[in-house]
JSON list of C-alpha atoms in Angstrom, two decimals:
[
{"chain": "A", "resi": 1, "resn": "MET", "atom": "CA", "xyz": [0.00, 0.00, 0.00]},
{"chain": "A", "resi": 2, "resn": "LEU", "atom": "CA", "xyz": [2.73, 2.47, -0.97]},
{"chain": "A", "resi": 3, "resn": "GLU", "atom": "CA", "xyz": [4.48, 2.13, 2.38]},
{"chain": "A", "resi": 4, "resn": "PHE", "atom": "CA", "xyz": [7.75, 3.37, 0.88]},
{"chain": "A", "resi": 5, "resn": "VAL", "atom": "CA", "xyz": [6.06, 6.50, -0.48]},
{"chain": "A", "resi": 6, "resn": "GLU", "atom": "CA", "xyz": [4.34, 7.11, 2.85]},
{"chain": "A", "resi": 7, "resn": "LYS", "atom": "CA", "xyz": [7.71, 7.05, 4.63]},
{"chain": "A", "resi": 8, "resn": "LEU", "atom": "CA", "xyz": [9.18, 9.50, 2.13]},
{"chain": "A", "resi": 9, "resn": "LEU", "atom": "CA", "xyz": [6.28, 11.93, 2.48]},
{"chain": "A", "resi": 10, "resn": "SER", "atom": "CA", "xyz": [6.15, 11.79, 6.27]},
{"chain": "A", "resi": 11, "resn": "SER", "atom": "CA", "xyz": [9.90, 12.52, 6.49]},
{"chain": "A", "resi": 12, "resn": "GLN", "atom": "CA", "xyz": [9.42, 16.01, 5.00]},
{"chain": "A", "resi": 13, "resn": "ASP", "atom": "CA", "xyz": [7.14, 18.77, 6.22]},
{"chain": "A", "resi": 14, "resn": "ASN", "atom": "CA", "xyz": [6.29, 20.59, 2.98]},
{"chain": "A", "resi": 15, "resn": "ILE", "atom": "CA", "xyz": [5.32, 19.76, -0.57]},
{"chain": "A", "resi": 16, "resn": "ILE", "atom": "CA", "xyz": [8.52, 21.06, -2.18]},
{"chain": "A", "resi": 17, "resn": "ASP", "atom": "CA", "xyz": [10.86, 18.93, -0.07]},
{"chain": "A", "resi": 18, "resn": "GLN", "atom": "CA", "xyz": [8.51, 15.97, -0.51]},
{"chain": "A", "resi": 19, "resn": "LEU", "atom": "CA", "xyz": [8.66, 16.22, -4.29]},
{"chain": "A", "resi": 20, "resn": "LYS", "atom": "CA", "xyz": [12.45, 16.65, -4.29]},
{"chain": "A", "resi": 21, "resn": "LEU", "atom": "CA", "xyz": [12.75, 13.48, -2.24]},
{"chain": "A", "resi": 22, "resn": "LEU", "atom": "CA", "xyz": [10.33, 11.63, -4.52]},
{"chain": "A", "resi": 23, "resn": "ARG", "atom": "CA", "xyz": [12.42, 12.74, -7.50]},
{"chain": "A", "resi": 24, "resn": "GLU", "atom": "CA", "xyz": [15.54, 11.22, -5.91]},
{"chain": "A", "resi": 25, "resn": "ASN", "atom": "CA", "xyz": [13.64, 7.93, -5.84]},
{"chain": "A", "resi": 26, "resn": "LYS", "atom": "CA", "xyz": [11.87, 8.27, -9.19]},
{"chain": "A", "resi": 27, "resn": "ASP", "atom": "CA", "xyz": [12.96, 4.81, -10.36]},
{"chain": "A", "resi": 28, "resn": "ASN", "atom": "CA", "xyz": [11.14, 3.12, -7.48]},
{"chain": "A", "resi": 29, "resn": "LYS", "atom": "CA", "xyz": [7.94, 1.30, -8.59]},
{"chain": "A", "resi": 30, "resn": "GLU", "atom": "CA", "xyz": [5.86, 2.75, -5.75]},
{"chain": "A", "resi": 31, "resn": "VAL", "atom": "CA", "xyz": [7.00, 6.28, -6.54]},
{"chain": "A", "resi": 32, "resn": "LYS", "atom": "CA", "xyz": [6.15, 5.85, -10.24]},
{"chain": "A", "resi": 33, "resn": "LYS", "atom": "CA", "xyz": [2.71, 4.52, -9.36]},
{"chain": "A", "resi": 34, "resn": "TYR", "atom": "CA", "xyz": [2.11, 7.30, -6.87]},
{"chain": "A", "resi": 35, "resn": "MET", "atom": "CA", "xyz": [3.19, 10.07, -9.24]},
{"chain": "A", "resi": 36, "resn": "ARG", "atom": "CA", "xyz": [0.94, 8.78, -12.03]},
{"chain": "A", "resi": 37, "resn": "ALA", "atom": "CA", "xyz": [-2.02, 9.02, -9.66]},
{"chain": "A", "resi": 38, "resn": "LEU", "atom": "CA", "xyz": [-0.91, 12.42, -8.37]},
{"chain": "A", "resi": 39, "resn": "VAL", "atom": "CA", "xyz": [-0.57, 13.96, -11.82]},
{"chain": "A", "resi": 40, "resn": "LYS", "atom": "CA", "xyz": [-3.85, 12.43, -13.03]},
{"chain": "A", "resi": 41, "resn": "ASP", "atom": "CA", "xyz": [-6.01, 13.63, -10.16]},
{"chain": "A", "resi": 42, "resn": "ASN", "atom": "CA", "xyz": [-4.57, 17.01, -9.28]},
{"chain": "A", "resi": 43, "resn": "ASN", "atom": "CA", "xyz": [-6.21, 20.12, -10.70]},
{"chain": "A", "resi": 44, "resn": "SER", "atom": "CA", "xyz": [-4.69, 22.67, -8.33]},
{"chain": "A", "resi": 45, "resn": "PRO", "atom": "CA", "xyz": [-2.47, 25.18, -10.22]},
{"chain": "A", "resi": 46, "resn": "TYR", "atom": "CA", "xyz": [-0.06, 25.28, -7.28]},
{"chain": "A", "resi": 47, "resn": "PHE", "atom": "CA", "xyz": [0.23, 21.49, -7.18]},
{"chain": "A", "resi": 48, "resn": "LYS", "atom": "CA", "xyz": [0.86, 21.37, -10.93]},
{"chain": "A", "resi": 49, "resn": "TYR", "atom": "CA", "xyz": [3.51, 24.07, -10.60]},
{"chain": "A", "resi": 50, "resn": "CYS", "atom": "CA", "xyz": [5.29, 22.20, -7.78]},
{"chain": "A", "resi": 51, "resn": "ILE", "atom": "CA", "xyz": [5.09, 18.84, -9.54]},
{"chain": "A", "resi": 52, "resn": "ASP", "atom": "CA", "xyz": [6.40, 20.24, -12.82]},
{"chain": "A", "resi": 53, "resn": "LYS", "atom": "CA", "xyz": [9.22, 22.20, -11.21]},
{"chain": "A", "resi": 54, "resn": "TYR", "atom": "CA", "xyz": [10.41, 19.99, -8.36]},
{"chain": "A", "resi": 55, "resn": "TYR", "atom": "CA", "xyz": [9.69, 16.52, -9.74]},
{"chain": "A", "resi": 56, "resn": "PHE", "atom": "CA", "xyz": [9.85, 16.86, -13.53]},
{"chain": "A", "resi": 57, "resn": "ASN", "atom": "CA", "xyz": [12.42, 19.69, -13.37]},
{"chain": "A", "resi": 58, "resn": "LYS", "atom": "CA", "xyz": [10.55, 21.85, -15.88]},
{"chain": "A", "resi": 59, "resn": "ASP", "atom": "CA", "xyz": [11.02, 25.59, -16.32]},
{"chain": "A", "resi": 60, "resn": "VAL", "atom": "CA", "xyz": [7.57, 26.84, -15.25]},
{"chain": "A", "resi": 61, "resn": "LYS", "atom": "CA", "xyz": [6.13, 30.16, -14.12]},
{"chain": "A", "resi": 62, "resn": "GLU", "atom": "CA", "xyz": [5.75, 30.43, -10.36]},
{"chain": "A", "resi": 63, "resn": "VAL", "atom": "CA", "xyz": [2.25, 30.09, -8.91]},
{"chain": "A", "resi": 64, "resn": "LYS", "atom": "CA", "xyz": [1.26, 31.13, -5.39]},
{"chain": "A", "resi": 65, "resn": "PRO", "atom": "CA", "xyz": [-0.53, 28.56, -3.22]},
{"chain": "A", "resi": 66, "resn": "SER", "atom": "CA", "xyz": [-4.22, 29.17, -2.69]},
{"chain": "A", "resi": 67, "resn": "ILE", "atom": "CA", "xyz": [-5.09, 29.94, 0.91]},
{"chain": "A", "resi": 68, "resn": "ARG", "atom": "CA", "xyz": [-7.92, 27.95, 2.41]},
{"chain": "A", "resi": 69, "resn": "PRO", "atom": "CA", "xyz": [-10.60, 30.07, 4.05]},
{"chain": "A", "resi": 70, "resn": "LEU", "atom": "CA", "xyz": [-11.32, 30.06, 7.76]},
{"chain": "A", "resi": 71, "resn": "ARG", "atom": "CA", "xyz": [-13.93, 27.62, 9.00]},
{"chain": "A", "resi": 72, "resn": "PRO", "atom": "CA", "xyz": [-16.49, 27.94, 11.80]},
{"chain": "A", "resi": 73, "resn": "LEU", "atom": "CA", "xyz": [-15.91, 26.47, 15.23]},
{"chain": "A", "resi": 74, "resn": "TYR", "atom": "CA", "xyz": [-18.96, 24.33, 15.69]},
{"chain": "A", "resi": 75, "resn": "HIS", "atom": "CA", "xyz": [-19.11, 24.43, 19.48]},
{"chain": "A", "resi": 76, "resn": "LEU", "atom": "CA", "xyz": [-19.75, 28.19, 19.53]},
{"chain": "A", "resi": 77, "resn": "ARG", "atom": "CA", "xyz": [-23.18, 29.72, 19.79]},
{"chain": "A", "resi": 78, "resn": "LYS", "atom": "CA", "xyz": [-24.49, 31.56, 16.74]},
{"chain": "A", "resi": 79, "resn": "THR", "atom": "CA", "xyz": [-22.35, 29.30, 14.56]},
{"chain": "A", "resi": 80, "resn": "LYS", "atom": "CA", "xyz": [-24.79, 29.69, 11.65]},
{"chain": "A", "resi": 81, "resn": "LYS", "atom": "CA", "xyz": [-24.25, 33.46, 11.58]},
{"chain": "A", "resi": 82, "resn": "ILE", "atom": "CA", "xyz": [-20.48, 33.05, 11.56]},
{"chain": "A", "resi": 83, "resn": "GLN", "atom": "CA", "xyz": [-20.68, 30.32, 8.92]},
{"chain": "A", "resi": 84, "resn": "SER", "atom": "CA", "xyz": [-22.80, 32.48, 6.61]},
{"chain": "A", "resi": 85, "resn": "LEU", "atom": "CA", "xyz": [-20.29, 35.34, 6.95]},
{"chain": "A", "resi": 86, "resn": "LEU", "atom": "CA", "xyz": [-17.34, 33.05, 6.22]},
{"chain": "A", "resi": 87, "resn": "GLU", "atom": "CA", "xyz": [-18.98, 31.33, 3.26]},
{"chain": "A", "resi": 88, "resn": "SER", "atom": "CA", "xyz": [-19.79, 34.66, 1.61]},
{"chain": "A", "resi": 89, "resn": "ARG", "atom": "CA", "xyz": [-16.06, 35.22, 0.98]},
{"chain": "A", "resi": 90, "resn": "ASN", "atom": "CA", "xyz": [-13.69, 32.81, -0.74]},
{"chain": "A", "resi": 91, "resn": "ASN", "atom": "CA", "xyz": [-10.39, 33.68, 0.91]},
{"chain": "A", "resi": 92, "resn": "ILE", "atom": "CA", "xyz": [-9.11, 34.34, 4.41]},
{"chain": "A", "resi": 93, "resn": "ILE", "atom": "CA", "xyz": [-8.33, 38.05, 3.92]},
{"chain": "A", "resi": 94, "resn": "ASP", "atom": "CA", "xyz": [-11.78, 38.96, 2.59]},
{"chain": "A", "resi": 95, "resn": "GLN", "atom": "CA", "xyz": [-13.34, 36.87, 5.35]},
{"chain": "A", "resi": 96, "resn": "LEU", "atom": "CA", "xyz": [-11.46, 38.76, 8.04]},
{"chain": "A", "resi": 97, "resn": "LYS", "atom": "CA", "xyz": [-12.30, 42.14, 6.52]},
{"chain": "A", "resi": 98, "resn": "LEU", "atom": "CA", "xyz": [-15.97, 41.18, 6.63]},
{"chain": "A", "resi": 99, "resn": "LEU", "atom": "CA", "xyz": [-15.74, 39.85, 10.20]},
{"chain": "A", "resi": 100, "resn": "LYS", "atom": "CA", "xyz": [-14.07, 43.11, 11.21]},
{"chain": "A", "resi": 101, "resn": "GLU", "atom": "CA", "xyz": [-17.27, 44.95, 10.28]},
{"chain": "A", "resi": 102, "resn": "TYR", "atom": "CA", "xyz": [-18.90, 43.00, 13.13]},
{"chain": "A", "resi": 103, "resn": "LYS", "atom": "CA", "xyz": [-16.02, 43.58, 15.56]},
{"chain": "A", "resi": 104, "resn": "GLY", "atom": "CA", "xyz": [-17.37, 44.23, 19.04]},
{"chain": "A", "resi": 105, "resn": "THR", "atom": "CA", "xyz": [-20.15, 41.68, 18.77]},
{"chain": "A", "resi": 106, "resn": "LYS", "atom": "CA", "xyz": [-19.58, 38.88, 21.25]},
{"chain": "A", "resi": 107, "resn": "TYR", "atom": "CA", "xyz": [-20.00, 35.98, 18.85]},
{"chain": "A", "resi": 108, "resn": "VAL", "atom": "CA", "xyz": [-17.46, 37.33, 16.32]},
{"chain": "A", "resi": 109, "resn": "ASP", "atom": "CA", "xyz": [-14.94, 38.44, 18.95]},
{"chain": "A", "resi": 110, "resn": "THR", "atom": "CA", "xyz": [-15.18, 35.03, 20.65]},
{"chain": "A", "resi": 111, "resn": "TYR", "atom": "CA", "xyz": [-14.78, 33.22, 17.34]},
{"chain": "A", "resi": 112, "resn": "ILE", "atom": "CA", "xyz": [-11.65, 35.19, 16.40]},
{"chain": "A", "resi": 113, "resn": "LYS", "atom": "CA", "xyz": [-10.11, 34.79, 19.86]},
{"chain": "A", "resi": 114, "resn": "GLU", "atom": "CA", "xyz": [-10.64, 31.02, 19.99]},
{"chain": "A", "resi": 115, "resn": "TYR", "atom": "CA", "xyz": [-9.57, 30.47, 16.39]},
{"chain": "A", "resi": 116, "resn": "LEU", "atom": "CA", "xyz": [-6.35, 32.37, 17.02]},
{"chain": "A", "resi": 117, "resn": "GLU", "atom": "CA", "xyz": [-5.60, 30.49, 20.24]},
{"chain": "A", "resi": 118, "resn": "LEU", "atom": "CA", "xyz": [-6.63, 26.96, 19.27]},
{"chain": "A", "resi": 119, "resn": "TRP", "atom": "CA", "xyz": [-6.69, 26.49, 15.52]},
{"chain": "A", "resi": 120, "resn": "SER", "atom": "CA", "xyz": [-4.65, 29.00, 13.53]},
{"chain": "A", "resi": 121, "resn": "ASN", "atom": "CA", "xyz": [-1.41, 28.19, 11.75]},
{"chain": "A", "resi": 122, "resn": "GLU", "atom": "CA", "xyz": [1.34, 30.79, 11.37]},
{"chain": "A", "resi": 123, "resn": "TYR", "atom": "CA", "xyz": [-0.12, 32.38, 8.24]},
{"chain": "A", "resi": 124, "resn": "GLU", "atom": "CA", "xyz": [-3.67, 32.49, 9.61]},
{"chain": "A", "resi": 125, "resn": "ALA", "atom": "CA", "xyz": [-2.38, 34.11, 12.81]},
{"chain": "A", "resi": 126, "resn": "TYR", "atom": "CA", "xyz": [-0.59, 36.74, 10.72]},
{"chain": "A", "resi": 127, "resn": "CYS", "atom": "CA", "xyz": [-3.78, 37.48, 8.76]},
{"chain": "A", "resi": 128, "resn": "ILE", "atom": "CA", "xyz": [-5.92, 37.71, 11.91]},
{"chain": "A", "resi": 129, "resn": "GLN", "atom": "CA", "xyz": [-3.47, 40.07, 13.59]},
{"chain": "A", "resi": 130, "resn": "LYS", "atom": "CA", "xyz": [-3.17, 42.29, 10.52]},
{"chain": "A", "resi": 131, "resn": "TYR", "atom": "CA", "xyz": [-6.68, 42.34, 9.04]},
{"chain": "A", "resi": 132, "resn": "TYR", "atom": "CA", "xyz": [-8.79, 41.96, 12.17]},
{"chain": "A", "resi": 133, "resn": "TYR", "atom": "CA", "xyz": [-6.74, 43.54, 14.95]},
{"chain": "A", "resi": 134, "resn": "ASP", "atom": "CA", "xyz": [-4.87, 46.09, 12.74]},
{"chain": "A", "resi": 135, "resn": "MET", "atom": "CA", "xyz": [-1.53, 45.08, 14.22]},
{"chain": "A", "resi": 136, "resn": "ASP", "atom": "CA", "xyz": [1.77, 45.96, 12.53]},
{"chain": "A", "resi": 137, "resn": "VAL", "atom": "CA", "xyz": [3.11, 42.46, 11.97]},
{"chain": "A", "resi": 138, "resn": "LYS", "atom": "CA", "xyz": [5.80, 41.01, 9.75]},
{"chain": "A", "resi": 139, "resn": "GLU", "atom": "CA", "xyz": [4.44, 39.35, 6.63]},
{"chain": "A", "resi": 140, "resn": "VAL", "atom": "CA", "xyz": [4.43, 35.56, 6.61]},
{"chain": "A", "resi": 141, "resn": "GLU", "atom": "CA", "xyz": [4.45, 33.38, 3.52]},
{"chain": "A", "resi": 142, "resn": "PRO", "atom": "CA", "xyz": [1.49, 31.01, 3.13]},
{"chain": "A", "resi": 143, "resn": "ASN", "atom": "CA", "xyz": [2.26, 27.60, 4.57]},
{"chain": "A", "resi": 144, "resn": "ALA", "atom": "CA", "xyz": [2.00, 24.75, 2.05]},
{"chain": "A", "resi": 145, "resn": "LYS", "atom": "CA", "xyz": [2.25, 22.12, 4.75]},
{"chain": "A", "resi": 146, "resn": "SER", "atom": "CA", "xyz": [-1.50, 21.53, 4.70]},
{"chain": "A", "resi": 147, "resn": "LEU", "atom": "CA", "xyz": [-1.08, 20.18, 1.17]},
{"chain": "A", "resi": 148, "resn": "ASN", "atom": "CA", "xyz": [0.71, 17.11, 2.52]},
{"chain": "A", "resi": 149, "resn": "ILE", "atom": "CA", "xyz": [-2.53, 15.39, 3.45]},
{"chain": "A", "resi": 150, "resn": "THR", "atom": "CA", "xyz": [-3.79, 15.79, -0.10]},
{"chain": "A", "resi": 151, "resn": "LEU", "atom": "CA", "xyz": [-0.56, 14.32, -1.44]},
{"chain": "A", "resi": 152, "resn": "TYR", "atom": "CA", "xyz": [-0.97, 11.33, 0.84]},
{"chain": "A", "resi": 153, "resn": "ARG", "atom": "CA", "xyz": [-4.65, 10.72, 0.16]},
{"chain": "A", "resi": 154, "resn": "ILE", "atom": "CA", "xyz": [-4.39, 10.85, -3.61]},
{"chain": "A", "resi": 155, "resn": "SER", "atom": "CA", "xyz": [-2.05, 7.86, -3.63]},
{"chain": "A", "resi": 156, "resn": "PHE", "atom": "CA", "xyz": [-4.50, 5.70, -1.75]},
{"chain": "A", "resi": 157, "resn": "LYS", "atom": "CA", "xyz": [-7.48, 6.99, -3.66]},
{"chain": "A", "resi": 158, "resn": "GLU", "atom": "CA", "xyz": [-5.98, 5.76, -6.90]},
{"chain": "A", "resi": 159, "resn": "THR", "atom": "CA", "xyz": [-4.24, 2.57, -5.87]},
{"chain": "A", "resi": 160, "resn": "GLU", "atom": "CA", "xyz": [-6.41, 0.89, -3.25]},
{"chain": "A", "resi": 161, "resn": "SER", "atom": "CA", "xyz": [-9.42, -1.18, -4.04]},
{"chain": "A", "resi": 162, "resn": "LYS", "atom": "CA", "xyz": [-12.73, 0.01, -2.61]},
{"chain": "A", "resi": 163, "resn": "GLN", "atom": "CA", "xyz": [-12.69, -2.82, -0.08]},
{"chain": "A", "resi": 164, "resn": "GLU", "atom": "CA", "xyz": [-9.19, -1.91, 1.14]},
{"chain": "A", "resi": 165, "resn": "LYS", "atom": "CA", "xyz": [-10.02, 1.76, 1.29]},
{"chain": "A", "resi": 166, "resn": "ASP", "atom": "CA", "xyz": [-13.18, 1.15, 3.32]},
{"chain": "A", "resi": 167, "resn": "LYS", "atom": "CA", "xyz": [-11.21, -1.06, 5.67]},
{"chain": "A", "resi": 168, "resn": "GLN", "atom": "CA", "xyz": [-8.42, 1.47, 6.11]},
{"chain": "A", "resi": 169, "resn": "ASN", "atom": "CA", "xyz": [-10.70, 4.46, 6.64]},
{"chain": "A", "resi": 170, "resn": "GLY", "atom": "CA", "xyz": [-12.97, 2.52, 8.97]},
{"chain": "A", "resi": 171, "resn": "TYR", "atom": "CA", "xyz": [-16.23, 3.58, 7.35]},
{"chain": "A", "resi": 172, "resn": "ALA", "atom": "CA", "xyz": [-17.95, 0.28, 8.00]},
{"chain": "A", "resi": 173, "resn": "LYS", "atom": "CA", "xyz": [-21.70, -0.02, 7.86]},
{"chain": "A", "resi": 174, "resn": "SER", "atom": "CA", "xyz": [-21.70, -1.02, 11.52]},
{"chain": "A", "resi": 175, "resn": "VAL", "atom": "CA", "xyz": [-20.83, 2.54, 12.62]},
{"chain": "A", "resi": 176, "resn": "LYS", "atom": "CA", "xyz": [-23.94, 4.23, 13.95]},
{"chain": "A", "resi": 177, "resn": "LYS", "atom": "CA", "xyz": [-24.90, 7.45, 15.66]},
{"chain": "A", "resi": 178, "resn": "ASN", "atom": "CA", "xyz": [-23.63, 7.65, 19.27]},
{"chain": "A", "resi": 179, "resn": "ASP", "atom": "CA", "xyz": [-20.95, 5.01, 18.65]},
{"chain": "A", "resi": 180, "resn": "LYS", "atom": "CA", "xyz": [-17.65, 5.70, 20.43]},
{"chain": "A", "resi": 181, "resn": "ILE", "atom": "CA", "xyz": [-14.57, 5.81, 18.18]},
{"chain": "A", "resi": 182, "resn": "LYS", "atom": "CA", "xyz": [-10.84, 6.42, 18.47]},
{"chain": "A", "resi": 183, "resn": "ILE", "atom": "CA", "xyz": [-9.33, 8.82, 15.89]},
{"chain": "A", "resi": 184, "resn": "LEU", "atom": "CA", "xyz": [-6.17, 7.33, 14.36]},
{"chain": "A", "resi": 185, "resn": "ASP", "atom": "CA", "xyz": [-4.60, 10.19, 12.37]},
{"chain": "A", "resi": 186, "resn": "GLY", "atom": "CA", "xyz": [-4.54, 13.94, 11.87]},
{"chain": "A", "resi": 187, "resn": "PRO", "atom": "CA", "xyz": [-4.43, 16.70, 14.52]},
{"chain": "A", "resi": 188, "resn": "PHE", "atom": "CA", "xyz": [-6.92, 14.84, 16.76]},
{"chain": "A", "resi": 189, "resn": "LYS", "atom": "CA", "xyz": [-4.98, 11.54, 16.74]},
{"chain": "A", "resi": 190, "resn": "ASN", "atom": "CA", "xyz": [-5.79, 9.28, 19.73]},
{"chain": "A", "resi": 191, "resn": "GLN", "atom": "CA", "xyz": [-8.78, 11.41, 20.76]},
{"chain": "A", "resi": 192, "resn": "ILE", "atom": "CA", "xyz": [-11.93, 9.55, 21.72]},
{"chain": "A", "resi": 193, "resn": "GLY", "atom": "CA", "xyz": [-15.13, 10.86, 20.15]},
{"chain": "A", "resi": 194, "resn": "ILE", "atom": "CA", "xyz": [-18.84, 10.18, 19.81]},
{"chain": "A", "resi": 195, "resn": "VAL", "atom": "CA", "xyz": [-20.35, 9.90, 16.32]},
{"chain": "A", "resi": 196, "resn": "ASN", "atom": "CA", "xyz": [-23.12, 12.47, 15.72]},
{"chain": "A", "resi": 197, "resn": "SER", "atom": "CA", "xyz": [-23.82, 11.80, 12.05]},
{"chain": "A", "resi": 198, "resn": "PHE", "atom": "CA", "xyz": [-22.03, 10.69, 8.92]},
{"chain": "A", "resi": 199, "resn": "ASP", "atom": "CA", "xyz": [-21.85, 11.21, 5.17]},
{"chain": "A", "resi": 200, "resn": "ARG", "atom": "CA", "xyz": [-20.90, 7.81, 3.74]},
{"chain": "A", "resi": 201, "resn": "GLY", "atom": "CA", "xyz": [-20.92, 9.06, 0.16]},
{"chain": "A", "resi": 202, "resn": "ASN", "atom": "CA", "xyz": [-18.10, 11.50, 0.92]},
{"chain": "A", "resi": 203, "resn": "SER", "atom": "CA", "xyz": [-16.48, 9.32, 3.61]},
{"chain": "A", "resi": 204, "resn": "LYS", "atom": "CA", "xyz": [-17.01, 11.89, 6.35]},
{"chain": "A", "resi": 205, "resn": "ILE", "atom": "CA", "xyz": [-18.25, 11.63, 9.90]},
{"chain": "A", "resi": 206, "resn": "PHE", "atom": "CA", "xyz": [-19.20, 14.29, 12.40]},
{"chain": "A", "resi": 207, "resn": "VAL", "atom": "CA", "xyz": [-17.76, 13.61, 15.83]},
{"chain": "A", "resi": 208, "resn": "THR", "atom": "CA", "xyz": [-17.90, 15.24, 19.26]},
{"chain": "A", "resi": 209, "resn": "ILE", "atom": "CA", "xyz": [-14.55, 15.26, 21.08]},
{"chain": "A", "resi": 210, "resn": "CYS", "atom": "CA", "xyz": [-13.44, 16.82, 24.37]},
{"chain": "A", "resi": 211, "resn": "LEU", "atom": "CA", "xyz": [-10.50, 19.25, 24.41]},
{"chain": "A", "resi": 212, "resn": "PHE", "atom": "CA", "xyz": [-9.46, 21.58, 27.19]},
{"chain": "A", "resi": 213, "resn": "GLU", "atom": "CA", "xyz": [-12.48, 20.35, 29.17]},
{"chain": "A", "resi": 214, "resn": "GLU", "atom": "CA", "xyz": [-14.80, 21.61, 26.40]},
{"chain": "A", "resi": 215, "resn": "LYS", "atom": "CA", "xyz": [-16.76, 19.71, 23.78]},
{"chain": "A", "resi": 216, "resn": "PHE", "atom": "CA", "xyz": [-15.98, 20.32, 20.11]},
{"chain": "A", "resi": 217, "resn": "ASN", "atom": "CA", "xyz": [-17.91, 19.09, 17.08]},
{"chain": "A", "resi": 218, "resn": "ILE", "atom": "CA", "xyz": [-15.53, 18.27, 14.23]},
{"chain": "A", "resi": 219, "resn": "GLU", "atom": "CA", "xyz": [-15.82, 16.99, 10.66]},
{"chain": "A", "resi": 220, "resn": "TYR", "atom": "CA", "xyz": [-13.47, 14.07, 10.09]},
{"chain": "A", "resi": 221, "resn": "ASP", "atom": "CA", "xyz": [-12.55, 11.93, 7.08]},
{"chain": "A", "resi": 222, "resn": "GLY", "atom": "CA", "xyz": [-9.49, 10.00, 8.26]},
{"chain": "A", "resi": 223, "resn": "LYS", "atom": "CA", "xyz": [-8.91, 6.61, 9.85]},
{"chain": "A", "resi": 224, "resn": "PHE", "atom": "CA", "xyz": [-10.62, 5.57, 13.06]},
{"chain": "A", "resi": 225, "resn": "GLU", "atom": "CA", "xyz": [-11.56, 2.47, 14.98]},
{"chain": "A", "resi": 226, "resn": "LYS", "atom": "CA", "xyz": [-14.80, 1.70, 16.75]},
{"chain": "A", "resi": 227, "resn": "ILE", "atom": "CA", "xyz": [-14.51, 1.21, 20.50]},
{"chain": "A", "resi": 228, "resn": "LYS", "atom": "CA", "xyz": [-16.51, -1.72, 21.74]},
{"chain": "A", "resi": 229, "resn": "GLU", "atom": "CA", "xyz": [-18.37, -1.03, 24.96]},
{"chain": "A", "resi": 230, "resn": "ALA", "atom": "CA", "xyz": [-17.87, -3.61, 27.68]},
{"chain": "A", "resi": 231, "resn": "LYS", "atom": "CA", "xyz": [-21.04, -5.63, 28.27]},
{"chain": "A", "resi": 232, "resn": "SER", "atom": "CA", "xyz": [-22.46, -5.14, 31.73]},
{"chain": "A", "resi": 233, "resn": "GLU", "atom": "CA", "xyz": [-22.77, -8.26, 33.81]},
{"chain": "A", "resi": 234, "resn": "LYS", "atom": "CA", "xyz": [-26.28, -9.42, 34.49]}
]
């Protein structure tokens, strides 16, 4: 299951170094298989630029990475209002400029504060400080590290059979609402959560986890295992 490729990718923390390392091993069968799937399925201009330049060594015009927008924190009250504001803009800077118009309202101020403290990466923190708080901060380049997950998933999407993929991701038909699961990868690795609902078509589940003594509702599409409850003795 592309174990060699997985080791290469996990040893580097950004897409450029990953692709350089893949290029050093371009004669490996797993790498060839992985790159065919990667090229076939990737429509992102930034991905194509990186692949062409750092794997195929082509002379291509530089493309800036697209910056994913902010997302709502589902445990907050008035989440729907925040979500509608966020979804009306398609990039983080425009989102923050719009949220700033509501600065002083408790639900927006709370959202910004918690996002900055709990969820933001370096670039998001820079944007929040500059465009919401009007701070004079040093510019930070967008972080392409979040692209790693996409690199990893594409390989398995193309090369695993449906049965293997379902087994690996844990989206078995036996998972039901209120089942207890253990998250096996991503930022919430080893967290225990309760299933609220699921979208089998898109291989997503909605889980409640507990962090910092607070409950958070998250959307998750990685690997997990169902925790079997011990049967009570009669």
